[in-house]
Coordinates of N, CA and C in Angstrom, one line a residue:
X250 N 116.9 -11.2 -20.6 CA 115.7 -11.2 -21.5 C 115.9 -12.4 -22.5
X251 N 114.6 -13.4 -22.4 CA 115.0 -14.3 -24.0 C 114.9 -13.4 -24.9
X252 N 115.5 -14.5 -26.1 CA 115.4 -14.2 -27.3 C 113.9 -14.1 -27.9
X253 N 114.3 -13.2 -29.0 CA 112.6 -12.6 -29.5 C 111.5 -12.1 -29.2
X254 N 111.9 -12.0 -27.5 CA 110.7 -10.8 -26.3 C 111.9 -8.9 -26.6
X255 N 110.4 -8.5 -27.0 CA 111.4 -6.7 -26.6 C 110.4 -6.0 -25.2
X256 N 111.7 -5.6 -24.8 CA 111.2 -4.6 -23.8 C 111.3 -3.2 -23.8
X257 N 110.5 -2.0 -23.4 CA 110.9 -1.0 -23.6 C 109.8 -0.1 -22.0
X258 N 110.7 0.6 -21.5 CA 109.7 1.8 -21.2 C 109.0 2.5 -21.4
X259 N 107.5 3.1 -21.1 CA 107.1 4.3 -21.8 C 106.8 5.3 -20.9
X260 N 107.3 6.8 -21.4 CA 107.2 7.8 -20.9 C 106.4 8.5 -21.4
X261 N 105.0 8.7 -20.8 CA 104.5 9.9 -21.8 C 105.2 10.7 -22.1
X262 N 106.3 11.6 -21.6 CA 107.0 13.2 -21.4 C 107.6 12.6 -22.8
X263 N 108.2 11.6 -23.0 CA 109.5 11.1 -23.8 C 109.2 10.6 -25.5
X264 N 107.6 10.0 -25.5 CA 107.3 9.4 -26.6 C 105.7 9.9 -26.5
X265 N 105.8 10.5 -27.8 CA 104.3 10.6 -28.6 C 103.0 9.3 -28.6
X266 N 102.0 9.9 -28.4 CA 100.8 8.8 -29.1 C 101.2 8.1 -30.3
X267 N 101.8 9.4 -31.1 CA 102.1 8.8 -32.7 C 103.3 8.1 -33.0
X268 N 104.4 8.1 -32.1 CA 105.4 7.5 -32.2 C 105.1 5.9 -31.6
X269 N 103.9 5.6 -30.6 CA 103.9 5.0 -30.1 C 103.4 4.0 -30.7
X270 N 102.6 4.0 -31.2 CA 101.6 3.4 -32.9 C 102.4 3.3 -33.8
X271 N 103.7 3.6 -34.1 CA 104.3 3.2 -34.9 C 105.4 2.1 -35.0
X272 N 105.1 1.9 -33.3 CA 106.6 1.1 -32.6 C 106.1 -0.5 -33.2
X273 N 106.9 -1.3 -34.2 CA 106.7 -2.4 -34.6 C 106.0 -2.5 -36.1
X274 N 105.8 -1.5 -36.7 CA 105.4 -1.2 -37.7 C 105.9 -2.1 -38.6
X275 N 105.0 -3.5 -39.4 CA 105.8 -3.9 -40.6 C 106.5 -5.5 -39.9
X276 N 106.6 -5.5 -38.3 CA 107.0 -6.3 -37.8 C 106.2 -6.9 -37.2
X277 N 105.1 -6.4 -36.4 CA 104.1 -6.5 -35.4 C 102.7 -6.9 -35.9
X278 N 102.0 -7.9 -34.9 CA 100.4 -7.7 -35.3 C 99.8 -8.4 -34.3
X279 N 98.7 -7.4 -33.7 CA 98.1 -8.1 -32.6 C 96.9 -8.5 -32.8
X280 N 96.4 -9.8 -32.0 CA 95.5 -10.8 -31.8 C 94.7 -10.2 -30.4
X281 N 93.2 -10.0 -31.1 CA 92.3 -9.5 -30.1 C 91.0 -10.4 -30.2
X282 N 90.4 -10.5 -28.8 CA 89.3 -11.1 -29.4 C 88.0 -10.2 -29.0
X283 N 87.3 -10.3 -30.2 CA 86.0 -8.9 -30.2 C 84.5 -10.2 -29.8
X284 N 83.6 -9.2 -30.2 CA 82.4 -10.1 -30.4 C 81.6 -9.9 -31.8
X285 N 80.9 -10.4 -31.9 CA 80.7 -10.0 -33.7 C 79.9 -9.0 -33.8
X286 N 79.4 -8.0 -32.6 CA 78.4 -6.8 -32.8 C 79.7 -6.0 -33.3
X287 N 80.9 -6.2 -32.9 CA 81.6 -5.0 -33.2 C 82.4 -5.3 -34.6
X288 N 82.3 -6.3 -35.1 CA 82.8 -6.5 -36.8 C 82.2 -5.4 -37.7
X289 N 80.8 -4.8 -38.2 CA 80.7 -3.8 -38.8 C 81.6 -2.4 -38.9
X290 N 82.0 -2.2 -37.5 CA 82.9 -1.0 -37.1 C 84.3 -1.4 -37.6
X291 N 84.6 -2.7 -37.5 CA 86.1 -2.6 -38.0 C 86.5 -3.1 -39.1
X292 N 85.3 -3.9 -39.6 CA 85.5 -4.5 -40.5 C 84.3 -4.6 -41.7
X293 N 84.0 -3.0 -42.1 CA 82.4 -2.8 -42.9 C 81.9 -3.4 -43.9
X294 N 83.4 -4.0 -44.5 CA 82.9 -4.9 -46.0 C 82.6 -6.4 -45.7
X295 N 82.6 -6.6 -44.0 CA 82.0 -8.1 -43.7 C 80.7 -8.4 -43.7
X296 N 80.2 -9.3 -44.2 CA 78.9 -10.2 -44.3 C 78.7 -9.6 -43.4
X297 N 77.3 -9.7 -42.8 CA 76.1 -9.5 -41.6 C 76.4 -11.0 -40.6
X298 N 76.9 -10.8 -39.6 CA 77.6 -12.2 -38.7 C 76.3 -12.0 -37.7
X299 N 76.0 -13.2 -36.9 CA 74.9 -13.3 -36.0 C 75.5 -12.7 -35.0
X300 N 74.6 -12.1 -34.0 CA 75.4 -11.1 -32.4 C 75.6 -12.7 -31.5
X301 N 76.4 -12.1 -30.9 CA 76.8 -13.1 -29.8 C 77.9 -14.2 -29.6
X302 N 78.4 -13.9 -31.3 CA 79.7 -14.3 -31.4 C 81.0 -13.8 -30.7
X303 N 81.7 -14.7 -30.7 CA 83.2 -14.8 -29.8 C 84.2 -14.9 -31.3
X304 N 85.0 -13.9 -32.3 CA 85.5 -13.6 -33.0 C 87.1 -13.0 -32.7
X305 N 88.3 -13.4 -33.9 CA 89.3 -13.0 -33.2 C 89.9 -12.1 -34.3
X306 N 90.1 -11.0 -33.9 CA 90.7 -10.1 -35.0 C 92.5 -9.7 -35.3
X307 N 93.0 -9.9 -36.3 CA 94.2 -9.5 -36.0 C 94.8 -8.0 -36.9
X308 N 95.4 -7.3 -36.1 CA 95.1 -5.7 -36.4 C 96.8 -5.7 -36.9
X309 N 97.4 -4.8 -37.6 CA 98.9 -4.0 -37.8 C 99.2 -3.4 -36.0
X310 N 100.2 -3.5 -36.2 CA 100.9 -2.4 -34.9 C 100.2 -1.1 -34.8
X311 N 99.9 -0.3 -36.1 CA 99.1 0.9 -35.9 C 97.8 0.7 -36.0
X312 N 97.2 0.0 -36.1 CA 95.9 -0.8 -35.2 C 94.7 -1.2 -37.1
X313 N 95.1 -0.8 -37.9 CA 94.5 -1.3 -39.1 C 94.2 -2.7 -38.7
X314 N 92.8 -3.0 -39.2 CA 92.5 -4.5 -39.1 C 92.8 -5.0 -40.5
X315 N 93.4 -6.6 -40.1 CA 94.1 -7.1 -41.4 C 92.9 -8.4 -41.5
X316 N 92.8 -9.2 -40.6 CA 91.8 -10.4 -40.8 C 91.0 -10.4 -39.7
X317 N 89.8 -11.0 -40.1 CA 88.5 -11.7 -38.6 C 88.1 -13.2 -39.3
X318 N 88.7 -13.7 -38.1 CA 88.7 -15.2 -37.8 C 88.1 -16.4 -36.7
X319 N 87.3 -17.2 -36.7 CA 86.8 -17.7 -35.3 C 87.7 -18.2 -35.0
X320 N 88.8 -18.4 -35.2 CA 89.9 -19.0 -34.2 C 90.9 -18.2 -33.5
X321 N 91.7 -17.4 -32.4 CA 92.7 -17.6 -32.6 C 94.0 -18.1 -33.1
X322 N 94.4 -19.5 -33.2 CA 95.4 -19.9 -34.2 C 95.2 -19.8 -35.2
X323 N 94.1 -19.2 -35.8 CA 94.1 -19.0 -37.4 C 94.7 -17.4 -37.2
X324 N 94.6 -16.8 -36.3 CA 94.7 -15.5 -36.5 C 96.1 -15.5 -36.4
X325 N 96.9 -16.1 -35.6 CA 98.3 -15.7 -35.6 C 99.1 -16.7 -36.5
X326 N 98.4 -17.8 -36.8 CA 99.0 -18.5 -38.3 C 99.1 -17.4 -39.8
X327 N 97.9 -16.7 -39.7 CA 97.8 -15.5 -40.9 C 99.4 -14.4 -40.4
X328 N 99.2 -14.3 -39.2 CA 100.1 -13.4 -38.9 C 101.6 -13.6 -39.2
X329 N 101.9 -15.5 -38.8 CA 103.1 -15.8 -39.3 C 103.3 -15.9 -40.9
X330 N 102.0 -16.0 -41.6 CA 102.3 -16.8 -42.8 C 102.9 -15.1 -43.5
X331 N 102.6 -14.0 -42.6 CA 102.8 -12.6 -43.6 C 104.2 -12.0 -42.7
X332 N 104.7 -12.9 -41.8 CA 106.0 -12.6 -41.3 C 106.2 -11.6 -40.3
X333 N 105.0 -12.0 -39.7 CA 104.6 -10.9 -38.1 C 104.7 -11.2 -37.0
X334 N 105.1 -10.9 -36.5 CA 104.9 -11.6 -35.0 C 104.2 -11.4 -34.0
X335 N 103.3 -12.1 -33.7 CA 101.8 -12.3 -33.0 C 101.9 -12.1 -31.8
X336 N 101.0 -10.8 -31.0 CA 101.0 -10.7 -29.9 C 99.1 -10.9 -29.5
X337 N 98.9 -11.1 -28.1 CA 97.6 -10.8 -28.1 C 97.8 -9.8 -26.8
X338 N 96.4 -9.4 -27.4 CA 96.0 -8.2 -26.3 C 94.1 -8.3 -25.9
X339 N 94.5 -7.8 -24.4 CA 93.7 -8.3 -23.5 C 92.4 -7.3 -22.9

C-alpha cells in the first residue's frame, strides 16, 4: 500500500451505519459534484444559482456540507487549506 491511501473492509455484521460516518472524522472531506437545482437542499443560505449548473461541493466525512464551488480544485484547495484530505466521490 502507498503512503497516505487507507484501506479497510466493510462488514455490515461488523460496523454500524453510524460508526461508518464517522470513519475519518476531522481528517476527511469529500469532493462531489452536484448540479445547482440541488444547492437549496444542501446548502439553504445560498443565493438563488441558475438550474443547469455543474457545481462542486465539499462535505465533512459525516457528510455536513462545508463549501459549493464551480471548480473542483477550489474545492480540494479549501479542503487542504483546513488540513483535510480530499477524496472525490462518484
Amino acid at each position: 500500500m502507498s503512503e497516505g491511501h487507507v484501506a479497510f473492509e466493510y462488514e455490515a455484521a461488523n460496523v454500524s451505519p453510524e460508526t461508518l460516518a464517522t470513519l475519518g472524522e476531522g481528517h476527511i472531506a469529500y469532493v462531489k459534484q452536484i448540479r445547482s437545482e440541488d444547492v437549496p437542499g444542501l446548502f439553504p443560505e445560498a443565493p438563488k444559482i441558475a438550474p443547469g449548473l455543474k457545481l462542486f461541493a465539499l462535505h465533512s466525512a459525516d457528510g455536513t456540507p462545508i463549501m459549493l464551488t464551480d471548480s473542483r480544485e477550489a474545492a480540494v484547495a479549501n479542503a487542504w487549506s483546513n488540513e483535510l484530505q480530499a477524496v472525490s466521490v462518484h
